[in-house]
Every structure is written in C-alpha cells, then in structure tokens.
Amino acid sequence: MRLRRSLIFLVAILAAGCVHASPQPAAPKRITATGHLSCGGASLTVETVYLDVPDQDFQPLSQRITMQRPGSNGSIGLHHDGRPLRQPFLKNTQVLDAAVSGWTCLMSADGKAYIYVSYVCTESDLRPDCEGTSREWGRLFDPQGKELTAGFPHDGPRMSALMKRMGLGRYEDQPIPLQGIDDSANQ
C-alpha cells in the first residue's frame, strides 16, 4: 500500500510538472553583416550585428562604419546617429534606435566624390515618430570622413540646400541609387 501511494504521488508530481511546463520562446539569434564601399579613394567597411527576434523586425545591436582615407595608413570611425533603445520585448538588451541601411558614392557636377548614407529608425512602441517619411534620413560625408550634415535635422531644407551647393542637386529630382550595406545581399 505504501509503495502504491508513493507511486501515485510520484505520478501526480510528474503530471503536474508536465502541465505547468510551457515551451520557452526561441532565443534571439545574433547575425553579423559586413559591407564595403569605395568612394573618392576612400574604402569604407560597415559591420552590423543584428538580433533576429521571432515575430519582430531585425533589431540592430551595434553598427560601426570605418573608413580608410586616401593617403592614410590608419582608419577612422564615421559618426553614427544610432542611440541606445530598450525594446519592451527584449529584457536587459539595448538595441540601436537607428542604423544605416544603405549607402552610395555620389559624384558632384565637378567630379568630386561624396559618401551618402541612409538611416532608418528602429520601430518601437517607445518611438511613435518612427513612421512614414520620418522613418528614413540621409547623411553626407566627404572622402576624408568629415560629416557635412553634422547638426542637421532629419528633414527640412538644409540637406537640400547643401546638396545643391555641393553640385549634387540632380539627386533632388532623381532617386539616390543606394546599395545595401550587406555584401552578401549585393552579390
């Protein structure tokens, strides 16, 4: 009788454990993407680490753009607009609130090269302003790494005026031919 009660008790514990066990959500997977761009003698490399979160867009964990300038042995990091953001669905993990998604080398009317990078903000309930045309913006650098749009708002007439002044006004009337920042996607 005692063995039978012990066996029934053990079966009850095991059954209760099976009822209360729930499947754990899949852990986000880290993905690293690398891209390269040449422009005006400069060589750029971008390394982006994303979290692939089930049922969400890729979340940018980190992004670094480095430039090897013409006539220089060292590399520099380009200014980045991304800032830390805590997504409600990611515990104890910050992501970037914006990341570069595309870039290109633009040639001015007088033959000078400029690096154009296109940012996209990370969608979040904490960022209701990340929608529509406010979701993307561009930044312009020279081949030495100087950000020509430092302090510019994401939209407005300043970028347009600068583009015209630099001999890039034709890009106001035609789309800027961006390429993705992931080399594997550009092959």
Tab-separated table of C-alpha atoms in Angstrom:
chain	number	residue	atom	x	y	z
A	1	MET	CA	0.000	0.000	0.000
A	2	ARG	CA	2.801	2.402	0.890
A	3	LEU	CA	4.535	1.687	-2.436
A	4	ARG	CA	1.267	2.305	-4.260
A	5	ARG	CA	0.768	5.693	-2.529
A	6	SER	CA	4.373	6.681	-3.289
A	7	LEU	CA	3.895	5.695	-6.919
A	8	ILE	CA	0.629	7.675	-7.175
A	9	PHE	CA	2.309	10.676	-5.544
A	10	LEU	CA	5.238	10.458	-7.982
A	11	VAL	CA	2.886	10.213	-10.975
A	12	ALA	CA	0.941	13.248	-9.684
A	13	ILE	CA	4.153	15.286	-9.365
A	14	LEU	CA	5.271	14.322	-12.851
A	15	ALA	CA	1.855	15.093	-14.317
A	16	ALA	CA	1.758	18.478	-12.597
A	17	GLY	CA	5.225	19.264	-13.929
A	18	CYS	CA	4.105	18.434	-17.467
A	19	VAL	CA	1.012	20.617	-17.161
A	20	HIS	CA	2.968	23.630	-15.879
A	21	ALA	CA	5.853	23.305	-18.343
A	22	SER	CA	5.390	25.648	-21.255
A	23	PRO	CA	7.561	25.939	-24.307
A	24	GLN	CA	10.221	28.599	-23.988
A	25	PRO	CA	10.275	31.234	-26.715
A	26	ALA	CA	13.134	30.854	-29.150
A	27	ALA	CA	16.155	32.869	-28.077
A	28	PRO	CA	17.076	35.717	-30.413
A	29	LYS	CA	19.885	34.788	-32.764
A	30	ARG	CA	22.821	37.140	-33.426
A	31	ILE	CA	23.649	37.812	-37.063
A	32	THR	CA	26.648	39.814	-38.244
A	33	ALA	CA	26.592	41.510	-41.648
A	34	THR	CA	29.562	43.210	-43.280
A	35	GLY	CA	29.680	45.563	-46.243
A	36	HIS	CA	32.234	47.529	-48.237
A	37	LEU	CA	32.107	50.690	-50.328
A	38	SER	CA	34.802	52.588	-52.245
A	39	CYS	CA	34.359	56.293	-52.871
A	40	GLY	CA	36.772	59.043	-53.880
A	41	GLY	CA	39.795	56.932	-52.936
A	42	ALA	CA	38.339	56.050	-49.518
A	43	SER	CA	37.472	52.487	-48.539
A	44	LEU	CA	34.601	52.024	-46.111
A	45	THR	CA	33.602	48.978	-44.106
A	46	VAL	CA	30.437	48.586	-42.084
A	47	GLU	CA	29.862	45.833	-39.540
A	48	THR	CA	26.357	45.448	-38.183
A	49	VAL	CA	25.269	42.992	-35.510
A	50	TYR	CA	21.549	42.254	-35.515
A	51	LEU	CA	19.274	40.275	-33.237
A	52	ASP	CA	16.869	38.067	-35.156
A	53	VAL	CA	13.916	38.144	-32.762
A	54	PRO	CA	10.968	35.865	-33.590
A	55	ASP	CA	7.901	37.832	-34.764
A	56	GLN	CA	9.852	41.146	-34.888
A	57	ASP	CA	11.990	43.069	-37.389
A	58	PHE	CA	15.739	42.536	-37.110
A	59	GLN	CA	16.965	44.616	-34.178
A	60	PRO	CA	20.334	46.387	-34.685
A	61	LEU	CA	22.560	45.678	-31.669
A	62	SER	CA	25.597	47.555	-32.928
A	63	GLN	CA	26.923	49.146	-36.067
A	64	ARG	CA	30.335	50.583	-36.860
A	65	ILE	CA	31.436	52.255	-40.068
A	66	THR	CA	35.177	52.635	-40.514
A	67	MET	CA	36.988	54.461	-43.273
A	68	GLN	CA	40.459	54.040	-44.686
A	69	ARG	CA	41.215	57.500	-46.070
A	70	PRO	CA	43.273	58.150	-49.182
A	71	GLY	CA	46.963	58.549	-48.319
A	72	SER	CA	46.497	57.329	-44.732
A	73	ASN	CA	47.598	54.112	-43.054
A	74	GLY	CA	45.015	54.206	-40.261
A	75	SER	CA	41.262	54.042	-40.282
A	76	ILE	CA	38.691	56.277	-38.589
A	77	GLY	CA	35.150	55.642	-37.413
A	78	LEU	CA	32.384	57.686	-39.020
A	79	HIS	CA	29.846	59.471	-36.842
A	80	HIS	CA	26.737	57.346	-36.203
A	81	ASP	CA	23.210	58.614	-35.488
A	82	GLY	CA	22.113	55.489	-33.576
A	83	ARG	CA	21.444	55.769	-29.824
A	84	PRO	CA	20.553	53.083	-27.247
A	85	LEU	CA	16.914	51.966	-27.169
A	86	ARG	CA	15.263	49.480	-24.821
A	87	GLN	CA	12.654	47.480	-26.689
A	88	PRO	CA	9.812	46.286	-24.428
A	89	PHE	CA	10.114	42.729	-25.809
A	90	LEU	CA	13.880	42.462	-25.107
A	91	LYS	CA	14.826	42.156	-21.472
A	92	ASN	CA	18.227	43.513	-20.438
A	93	THR	CA	19.283	44.153	-24.042
A	94	GLN	CA	19.616	47.549	-25.671
A	95	VAL	CA	19.455	47.981	-29.422
A	96	LEU	CA	20.138	50.988	-31.646
A	97	ASP	CA	17.260	53.353	-32.320
A	98	ALA	CA	18.589	53.870	-35.878
A	99	ALA	CA	21.013	52.157	-38.233
A	100	VAL	CA	22.458	52.733	-41.679
A	101	SER	CA	20.574	50.587	-44.177
A	102	GLY	CA	22.099	51.757	-47.458
A	103	TRP	CA	24.902	53.858	-48.897
A	104	THR	CA	26.410	55.052	-52.140
A	105	CYS	CA	29.140	57.184	-53.672
A	106	LEU	CA	27.722	60.339	-55.247
A	107	MET	CA	29.657	62.316	-57.849
A	108	SER	CA	29.162	66.068	-57.971
A	109	ALA	CA	28.840	68.067	-61.179
A	110	ASP	CA	32.549	68.967	-60.906
A	111	GLY	CA	33.650	65.343	-60.315
A	112	LYS	CA	34.105	65.388	-56.514
A	113	ALA	CA	33.043	62.265	-54.621
A	114	TYR	CA	30.772	62.243	-51.572
A	115	ILE	CA	29.595	59.379	-49.388
A	116	TYR	CA	25.856	59.274	-48.764
A	117	VAL	CA	24.497	57.011	-46.016
A	118	SER	CA	20.813	56.351	-45.471
A	119	TYR	CA	19.499	55.744	-41.950
A	120	VAL	CA	16.306	54.004	-40.920
A	121	CYS	CA	14.933	54.233	-37.395
A	122	THR	CA	14.066	51.136	-35.387
A	123	GLU	CA	10.323	50.732	-34.975
A	124	SER	CA	9.224	50.642	-31.361
A	125	ASP	CA	6.200	51.459	-29.231
A	126	LEU	CA	8.596	53.858	-27.499
A	127	ARG	CA	9.152	55.777	-30.765
A	128	PRO	CA	5.810	56.779	-32.268
A	129	ASP	CA	7.630	59.287	-34.514
A	130	CYS	CA	9.351	56.416	-36.386
A	131	GLU	CA	6.861	56.109	-39.231
A	132	GLY	CA	6.263	57.244	-42.787
A	133	THR	CA	8.754	59.696	-44.242
A	134	SER	CA	10.188	60.371	-40.759
A	135	ARG	CA	11.494	56.803	-40.734
A	136	GLU	CA	14.447	57.475	-43.073
A	137	TRP	CA	17.044	60.217	-43.488
A	138	GLY	CA	20.437	60.721	-45.072
A	139	ARG	CA	23.868	61.936	-44.021
A	140	LEU	CA	26.661	63.164	-46.274
A	141	PHE	CA	30.434	62.707	-45.747
A	142	ASP	CA	33.469	63.703	-47.760
A	143	PRO	CA	36.180	61.101	-48.618
A	144	GLN	CA	38.228	62.299	-45.625
A	145	GLY	CA	35.423	61.297	-43.218
A	146	LYS	CA	34.111	64.781	-42.419
A	147	GLU	CA	30.362	64.742	-41.833
A	148	LEU	CA	28.963	67.562	-43.949
A	149	THR	CA	25.492	67.309	-42.409
A	150	ALA	CA	26.568	67.467	-38.746
A	151	GLY	CA	23.815	69.020	-36.678
A	152	PHE	CA	21.246	68.873	-39.487
A	153	PRO	CA	17.728	67.762	-38.552
A	154	HIS	CA	16.499	64.568	-40.202
A	155	ASP	CA	14.339	66.518	-42.615
A	156	GLY	CA	13.989	70.044	-43.858
A	157	PRO	CA	15.575	72.370	-46.372
A	158	ARG	CA	19.179	72.304	-45.072
A	159	MET	CA	20.069	68.946	-46.679
A	160	SER	CA	18.549	70.027	-49.990
A	161	ALA	CA	20.454	73.335	-49.960
A	162	LEU	CA	23.730	71.543	-49.126
A	163	MET	CA	23.241	69.002	-51.914
A	164	LYS	CA	22.706	71.832	-54.423
A	165	ARG	CA	25.707	73.782	-53.110
A	166	MET	CA	27.954	70.688	-53.420
A	167	GLY	CA	26.913	70.098	-57.050
A	168	LEU	CA	24.606	67.199	-56.141
A	169	GLY	CA	21.348	68.986	-56.976
A	170	ARG	CA	20.364	66.409	-59.600
A	171	TYR	CA	19.689	63.962	-56.752
A	172	GLU	CA	16.826	66.204	-55.655
A	173	ASP	CA	14.964	65.238	-58.845
A	174	GLN	CA	16.000	61.596	-59.172
A	175	PRO	CA	16.309	58.813	-56.629
A	176	ILE	CA	19.681	58.314	-54.987
A	177	PRO	CA	20.974	54.905	-56.189
A	178	LEU	CA	21.555	53.197	-52.829
A	179	GLN	CA	23.098	49.793	-52.346
A	180	GLY	CA	22.556	47.693	-49.250
A	181	ILE	CA	25.250	47.641	-46.591
A	182	ASP	CA	25.465	43.827	-46.519
A	183	ASP	CA	27.909	42.483	-49.124
A	184	SER	CA	26.203	39.071	-49.166
A	185	ALA	CA	22.904	40.703	-50.230
A	186	ASN	CA	24.618	42.656	-53.053
A	187	GLN	CA	26.042	39.644	-54.911
